[in-house]
mmCIF file of C-alpha atoms in Angstrom:
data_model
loop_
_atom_site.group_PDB
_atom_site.id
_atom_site.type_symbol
_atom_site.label_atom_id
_atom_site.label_comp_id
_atom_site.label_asym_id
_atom_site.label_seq_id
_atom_site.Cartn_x
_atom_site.Cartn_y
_atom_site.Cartn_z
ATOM 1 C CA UNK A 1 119.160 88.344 117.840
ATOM 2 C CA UNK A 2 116.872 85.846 115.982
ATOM 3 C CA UNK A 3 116.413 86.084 112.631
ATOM 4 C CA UNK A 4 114.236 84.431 110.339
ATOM 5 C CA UNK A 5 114.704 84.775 106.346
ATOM 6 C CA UNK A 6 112.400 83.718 103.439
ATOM 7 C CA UNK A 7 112.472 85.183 99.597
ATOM 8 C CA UNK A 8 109.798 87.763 98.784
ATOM 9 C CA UNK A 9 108.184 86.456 96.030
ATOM 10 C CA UNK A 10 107.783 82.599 94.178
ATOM 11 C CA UNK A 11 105.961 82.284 91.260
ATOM 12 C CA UNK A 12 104.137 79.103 89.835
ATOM 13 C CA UNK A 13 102.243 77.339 87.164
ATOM 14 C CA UNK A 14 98.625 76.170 88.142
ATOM 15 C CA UNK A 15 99.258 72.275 88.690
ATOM 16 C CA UNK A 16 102.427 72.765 89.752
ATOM 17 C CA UNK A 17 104.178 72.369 93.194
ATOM 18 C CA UNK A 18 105.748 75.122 94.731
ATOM 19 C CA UNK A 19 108.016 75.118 97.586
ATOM 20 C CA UNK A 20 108.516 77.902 99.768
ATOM 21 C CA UNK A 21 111.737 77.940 101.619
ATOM 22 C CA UNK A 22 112.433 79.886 105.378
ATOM 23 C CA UNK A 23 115.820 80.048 106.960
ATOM 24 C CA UNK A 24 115.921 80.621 110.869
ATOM 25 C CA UNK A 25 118.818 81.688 112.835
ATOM 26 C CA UNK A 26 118.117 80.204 116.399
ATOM 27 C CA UNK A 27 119.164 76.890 116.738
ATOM 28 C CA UNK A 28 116.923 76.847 120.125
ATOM 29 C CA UNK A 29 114.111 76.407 118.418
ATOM 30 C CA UNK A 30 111.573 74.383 118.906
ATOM 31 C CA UNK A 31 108.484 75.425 117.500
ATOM 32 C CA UNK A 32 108.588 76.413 113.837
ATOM 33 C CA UNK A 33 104.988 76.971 111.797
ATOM 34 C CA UNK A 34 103.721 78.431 108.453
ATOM 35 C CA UNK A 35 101.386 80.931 108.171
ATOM 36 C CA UNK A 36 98.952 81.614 105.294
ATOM 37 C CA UNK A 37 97.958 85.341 105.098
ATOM 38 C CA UNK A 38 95.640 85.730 102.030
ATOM 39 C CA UNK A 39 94.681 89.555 100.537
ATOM 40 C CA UNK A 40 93.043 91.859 103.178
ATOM 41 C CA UNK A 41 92.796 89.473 105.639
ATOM 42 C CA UNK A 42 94.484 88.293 108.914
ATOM 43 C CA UNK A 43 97.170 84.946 109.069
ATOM 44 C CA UNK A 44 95.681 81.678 109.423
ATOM 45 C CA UNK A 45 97.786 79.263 110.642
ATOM 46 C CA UNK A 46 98.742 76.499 108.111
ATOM 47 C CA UNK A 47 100.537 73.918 109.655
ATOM 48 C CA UNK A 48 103.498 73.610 112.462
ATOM 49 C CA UNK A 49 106.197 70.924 113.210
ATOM 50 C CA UNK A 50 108.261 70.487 115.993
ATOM 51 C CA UNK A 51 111.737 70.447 116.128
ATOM 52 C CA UNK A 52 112.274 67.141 117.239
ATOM 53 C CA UNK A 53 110.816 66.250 113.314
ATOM 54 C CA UNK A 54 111.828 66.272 110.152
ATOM 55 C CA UNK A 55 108.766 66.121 107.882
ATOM 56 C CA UNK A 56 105.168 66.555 108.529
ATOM 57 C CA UNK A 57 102.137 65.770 106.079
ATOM 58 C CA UNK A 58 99.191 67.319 105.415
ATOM 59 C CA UNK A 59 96.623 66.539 102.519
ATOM 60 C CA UNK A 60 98.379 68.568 99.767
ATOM 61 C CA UNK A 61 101.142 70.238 102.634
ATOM 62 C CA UNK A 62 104.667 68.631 103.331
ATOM 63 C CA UNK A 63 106.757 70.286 105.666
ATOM 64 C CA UNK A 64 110.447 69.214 105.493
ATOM 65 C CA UNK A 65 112.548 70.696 108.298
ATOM 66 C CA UNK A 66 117.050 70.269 108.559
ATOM 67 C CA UNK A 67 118.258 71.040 111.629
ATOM 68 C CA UNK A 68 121.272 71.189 110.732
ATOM 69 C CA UNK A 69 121.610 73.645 108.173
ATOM 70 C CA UNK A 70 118.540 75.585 109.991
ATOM 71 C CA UNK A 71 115.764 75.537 106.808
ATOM 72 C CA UNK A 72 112.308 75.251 106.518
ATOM 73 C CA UNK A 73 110.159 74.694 103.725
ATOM 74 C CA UNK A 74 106.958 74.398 102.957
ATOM 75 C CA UNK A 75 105.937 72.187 99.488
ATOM 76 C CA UNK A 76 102.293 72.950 97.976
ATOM 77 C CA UNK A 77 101.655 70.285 95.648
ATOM 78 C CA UNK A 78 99.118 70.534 92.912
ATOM 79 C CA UNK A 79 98.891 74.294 92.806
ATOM 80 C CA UNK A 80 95.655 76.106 93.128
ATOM 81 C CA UNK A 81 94.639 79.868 92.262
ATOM 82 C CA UNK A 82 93.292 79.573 95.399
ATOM 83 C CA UNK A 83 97.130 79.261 97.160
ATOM 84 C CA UNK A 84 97.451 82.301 95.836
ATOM 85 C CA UNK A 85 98.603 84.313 99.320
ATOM 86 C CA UNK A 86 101.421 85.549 101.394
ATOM 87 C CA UNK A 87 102.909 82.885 103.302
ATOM 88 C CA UNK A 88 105.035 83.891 106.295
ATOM 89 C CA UNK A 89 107.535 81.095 108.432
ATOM 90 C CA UNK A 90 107.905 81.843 112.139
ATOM 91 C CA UNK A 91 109.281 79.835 114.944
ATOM 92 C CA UNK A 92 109.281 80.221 118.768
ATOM 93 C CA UNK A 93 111.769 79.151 121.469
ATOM 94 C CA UNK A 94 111.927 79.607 125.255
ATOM 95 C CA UNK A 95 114.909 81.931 125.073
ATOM 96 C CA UNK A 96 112.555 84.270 123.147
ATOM 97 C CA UNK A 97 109.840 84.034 126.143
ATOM 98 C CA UNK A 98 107.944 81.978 123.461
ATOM 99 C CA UNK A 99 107.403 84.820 121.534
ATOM 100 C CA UNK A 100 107.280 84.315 117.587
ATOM 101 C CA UNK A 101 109.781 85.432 115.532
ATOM 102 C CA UNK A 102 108.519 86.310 111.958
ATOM 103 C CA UNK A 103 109.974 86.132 108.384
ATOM 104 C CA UNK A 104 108.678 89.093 105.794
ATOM 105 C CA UNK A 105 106.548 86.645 104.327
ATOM 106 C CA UNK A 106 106.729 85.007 100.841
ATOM 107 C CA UNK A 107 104.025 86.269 98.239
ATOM 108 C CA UNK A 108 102.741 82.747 95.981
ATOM 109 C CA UNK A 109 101.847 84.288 92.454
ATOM 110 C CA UNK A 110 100.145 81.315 90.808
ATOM 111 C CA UNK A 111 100.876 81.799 86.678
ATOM 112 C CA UNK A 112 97.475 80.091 84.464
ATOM 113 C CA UNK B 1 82.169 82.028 117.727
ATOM 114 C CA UNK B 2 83.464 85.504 115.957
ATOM 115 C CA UNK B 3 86.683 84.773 116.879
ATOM 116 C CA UNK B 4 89.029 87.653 117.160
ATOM 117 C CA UNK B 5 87.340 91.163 116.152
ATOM 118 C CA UNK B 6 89.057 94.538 115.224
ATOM 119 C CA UNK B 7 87.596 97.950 114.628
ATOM 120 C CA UNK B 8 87.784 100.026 112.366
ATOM 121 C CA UNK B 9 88.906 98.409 109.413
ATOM 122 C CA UNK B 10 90.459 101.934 108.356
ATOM 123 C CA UNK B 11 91.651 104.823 109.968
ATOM 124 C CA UNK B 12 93.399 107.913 108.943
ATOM 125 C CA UNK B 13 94.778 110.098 111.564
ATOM 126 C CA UNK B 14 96.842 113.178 111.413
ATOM 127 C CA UNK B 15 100.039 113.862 112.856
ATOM 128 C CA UNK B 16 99.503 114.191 117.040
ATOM 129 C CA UNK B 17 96.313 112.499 117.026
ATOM 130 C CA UNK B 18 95.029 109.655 119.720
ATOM 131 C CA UNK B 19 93.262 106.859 119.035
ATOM 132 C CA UNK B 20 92.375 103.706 120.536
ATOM 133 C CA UNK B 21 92.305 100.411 118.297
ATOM 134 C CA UNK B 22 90.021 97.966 119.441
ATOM 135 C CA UNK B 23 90.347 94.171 119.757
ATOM 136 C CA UNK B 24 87.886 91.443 121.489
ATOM 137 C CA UNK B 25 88.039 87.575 121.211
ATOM 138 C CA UNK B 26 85.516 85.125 122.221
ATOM 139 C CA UNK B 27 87.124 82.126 122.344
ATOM 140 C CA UNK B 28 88.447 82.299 126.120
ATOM 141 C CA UNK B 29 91.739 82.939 124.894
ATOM 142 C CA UNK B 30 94.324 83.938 127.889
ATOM 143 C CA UNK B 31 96.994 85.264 125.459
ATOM 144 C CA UNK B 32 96.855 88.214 123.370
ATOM 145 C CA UNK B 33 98.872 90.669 121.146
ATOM 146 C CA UNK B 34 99.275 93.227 118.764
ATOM 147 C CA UNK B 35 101.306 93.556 115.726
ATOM 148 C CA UNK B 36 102.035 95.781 113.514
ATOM 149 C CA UNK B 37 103.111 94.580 109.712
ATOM 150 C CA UNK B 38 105.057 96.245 107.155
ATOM 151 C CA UNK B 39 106.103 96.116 104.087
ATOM 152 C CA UNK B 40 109.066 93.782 103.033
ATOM 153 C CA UNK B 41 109.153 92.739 107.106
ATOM 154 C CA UNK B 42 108.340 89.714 109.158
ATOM 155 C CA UNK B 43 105.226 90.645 111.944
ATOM 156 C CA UNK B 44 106.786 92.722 114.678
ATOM 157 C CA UNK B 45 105.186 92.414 117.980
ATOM 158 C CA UNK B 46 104.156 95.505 119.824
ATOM 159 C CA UNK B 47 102.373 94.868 123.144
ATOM 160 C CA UNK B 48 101.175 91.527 124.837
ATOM 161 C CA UNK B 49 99.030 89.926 127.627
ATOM 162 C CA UNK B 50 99.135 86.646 129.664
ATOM 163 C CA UNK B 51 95.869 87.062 130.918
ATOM 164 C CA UNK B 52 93.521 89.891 132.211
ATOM 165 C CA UNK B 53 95.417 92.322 133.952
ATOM 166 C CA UNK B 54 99.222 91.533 132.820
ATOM 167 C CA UNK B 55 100.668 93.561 130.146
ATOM 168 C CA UNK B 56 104.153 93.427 128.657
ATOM 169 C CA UNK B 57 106.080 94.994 125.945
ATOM 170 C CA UNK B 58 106.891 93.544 122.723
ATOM 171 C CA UNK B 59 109.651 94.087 119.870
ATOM 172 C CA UNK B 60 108.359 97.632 118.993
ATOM 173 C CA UNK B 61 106.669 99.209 122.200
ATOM 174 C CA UNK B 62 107.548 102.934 121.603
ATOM 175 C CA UNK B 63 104.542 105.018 121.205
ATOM 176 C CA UNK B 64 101.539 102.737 122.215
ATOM 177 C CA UNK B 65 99.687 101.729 125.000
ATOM 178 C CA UNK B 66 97.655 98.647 126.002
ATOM 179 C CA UNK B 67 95.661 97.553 128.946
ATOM 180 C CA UNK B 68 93.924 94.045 129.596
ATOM 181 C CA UNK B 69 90.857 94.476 131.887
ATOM 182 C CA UNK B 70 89.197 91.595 131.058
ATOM 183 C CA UNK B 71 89.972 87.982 129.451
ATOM 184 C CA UNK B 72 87.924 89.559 126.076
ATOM 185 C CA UNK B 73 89.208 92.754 125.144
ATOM 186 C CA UNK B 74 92.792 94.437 124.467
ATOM 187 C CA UNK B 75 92.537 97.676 123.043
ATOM 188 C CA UNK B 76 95.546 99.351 121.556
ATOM 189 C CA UNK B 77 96.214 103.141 122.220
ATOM 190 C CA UNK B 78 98.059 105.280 120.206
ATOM 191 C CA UNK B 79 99.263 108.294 122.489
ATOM 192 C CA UNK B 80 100.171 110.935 119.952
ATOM 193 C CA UNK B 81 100.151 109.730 116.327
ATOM 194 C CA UNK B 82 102.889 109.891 113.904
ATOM 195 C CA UNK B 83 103.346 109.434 109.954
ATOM 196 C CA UNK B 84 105.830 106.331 111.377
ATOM 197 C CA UNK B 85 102.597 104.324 113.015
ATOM 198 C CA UNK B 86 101.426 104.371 109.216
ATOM 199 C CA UNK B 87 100.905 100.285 109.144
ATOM 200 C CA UNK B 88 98.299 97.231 109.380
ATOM 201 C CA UNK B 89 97.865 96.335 112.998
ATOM 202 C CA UNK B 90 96.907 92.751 113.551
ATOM 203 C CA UNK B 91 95.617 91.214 117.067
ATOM 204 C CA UNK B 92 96.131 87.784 117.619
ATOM 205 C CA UNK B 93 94.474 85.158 120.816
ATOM 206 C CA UNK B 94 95.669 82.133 121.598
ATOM 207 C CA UNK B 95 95.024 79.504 124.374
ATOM 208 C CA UNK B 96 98.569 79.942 126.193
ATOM 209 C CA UNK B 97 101.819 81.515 124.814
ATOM 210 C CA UNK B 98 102.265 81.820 120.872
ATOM 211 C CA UNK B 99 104.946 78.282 122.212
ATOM 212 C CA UNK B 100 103.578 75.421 120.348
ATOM 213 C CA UNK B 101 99.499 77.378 120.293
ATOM 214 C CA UNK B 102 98.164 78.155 117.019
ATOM 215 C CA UNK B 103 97.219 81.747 117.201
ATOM 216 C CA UNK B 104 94.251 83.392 115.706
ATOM 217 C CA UNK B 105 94.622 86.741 114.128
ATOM 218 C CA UNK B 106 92.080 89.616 113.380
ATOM 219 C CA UNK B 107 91.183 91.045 109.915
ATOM 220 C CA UNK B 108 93.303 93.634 110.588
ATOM 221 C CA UNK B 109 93.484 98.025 111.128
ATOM 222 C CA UNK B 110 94.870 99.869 108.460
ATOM 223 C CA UNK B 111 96.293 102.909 109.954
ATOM 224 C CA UNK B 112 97.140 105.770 107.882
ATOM 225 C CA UNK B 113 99.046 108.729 109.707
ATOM 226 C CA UNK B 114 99.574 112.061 107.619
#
């Protein structure tokens, strides 16, 4: 079935970029997003592209997306204490009934 | 707006024990869902609905039950509680399918089963 992949953990210096990287298994996918799930509290949707593009920008958010080798990532530039979170990549496809597909989730630790 | 609403916050059952988590949106949302989240794993869907009255199972169905009697509410049900259901259960709206819709999650249940 689909899987989706990302690293458990990515730590940063404050002022720093980070980049958060997702591999996806599905190459029907259309849909991919990033999630932003900070401590005690529900996801809040951070950004999506679609998978007709390649990069999407958004204030301090780039989204780069290759097709080809099926990644995803997710570059925070100018790192905050306040990215501090757990960041999770999903995508969707018809063959799944549009249902998302979840990676574990990548937990930003944001060094002083 | 609230948004979407859980209750409780925290619950700790023992082994056998029903409950019923509650879940209400007020933003007109037709789709809904539960999920349960663990540690070290992606969201895994449990139960979800297309609309009041349509239910349908998810990734991990075993052991809960949901109903959809109106656009606003989705209650979860846990049928006889076991030290496996021991997770955080999220519910999550959207406008149409999760396809291309941002969805909007709840604070979240933390479920303890002993």
């Amino acid at each position: 079935g689909e899987d989706v992949e990302q690293s458990l953990f990515l730590s940063v210096r404050e002022g720093d970029s980070s980049v958060i990287n997702c591999t996806y298994t599905d190459s029907s996918s259309t849909y991919l997003y990033w999630y932003k799930q900070e401590p005690g509290a529900g996801l809040q949707l951070l950004t999506y592209i679609f998978s007709n593009m390649d990069m999407k920008q958004d204030q301090r958010l780039t989204v780069l997306l290759n097709k080809k080798d099926k990644h995803l990532s997710l570059r925070i530039a100018d790192t905050q204490t306040g990215d501090s979170a757990i960041y999770f990549c999903a995508e969707s496809n018809r063959d799944s009934n549009y249902q998302l597909i979840w990676g574990a989730g990548t937990k930003l630790i944001i060094k002083p | 707006n609230a948004g979407v609403t859980q209750t409780p916050k925290f619950q700790v059952l023992k082994t056998g024990q029903s409950m019923t988590l509650q879940c209400a949106q007020d933003m007109n949302h037709e789709y809904m869902s539960w999920y349960r989240q663990d540690p070290g794993m992606g969201l895994r869907l449990i139960h979800y609905s297309v609309g009041a009255g349509i239910t349908d199972q998810g990734e991990v169905p075993n052991g809960y039950n949901v109903s959809r009697s109106t656009t606003e509410d989705f209650p979860l049900r846990l049928l006889s509680a076991a030290p496996s259901q021991t997770s955080v259960y999220f519910c999550a709206s959207s406008w149409e399918s999760a396809w291309g819709n941002e969805q909007f999650f709840g604070p979240g249940t933390r479920l303890t089963v002993l």
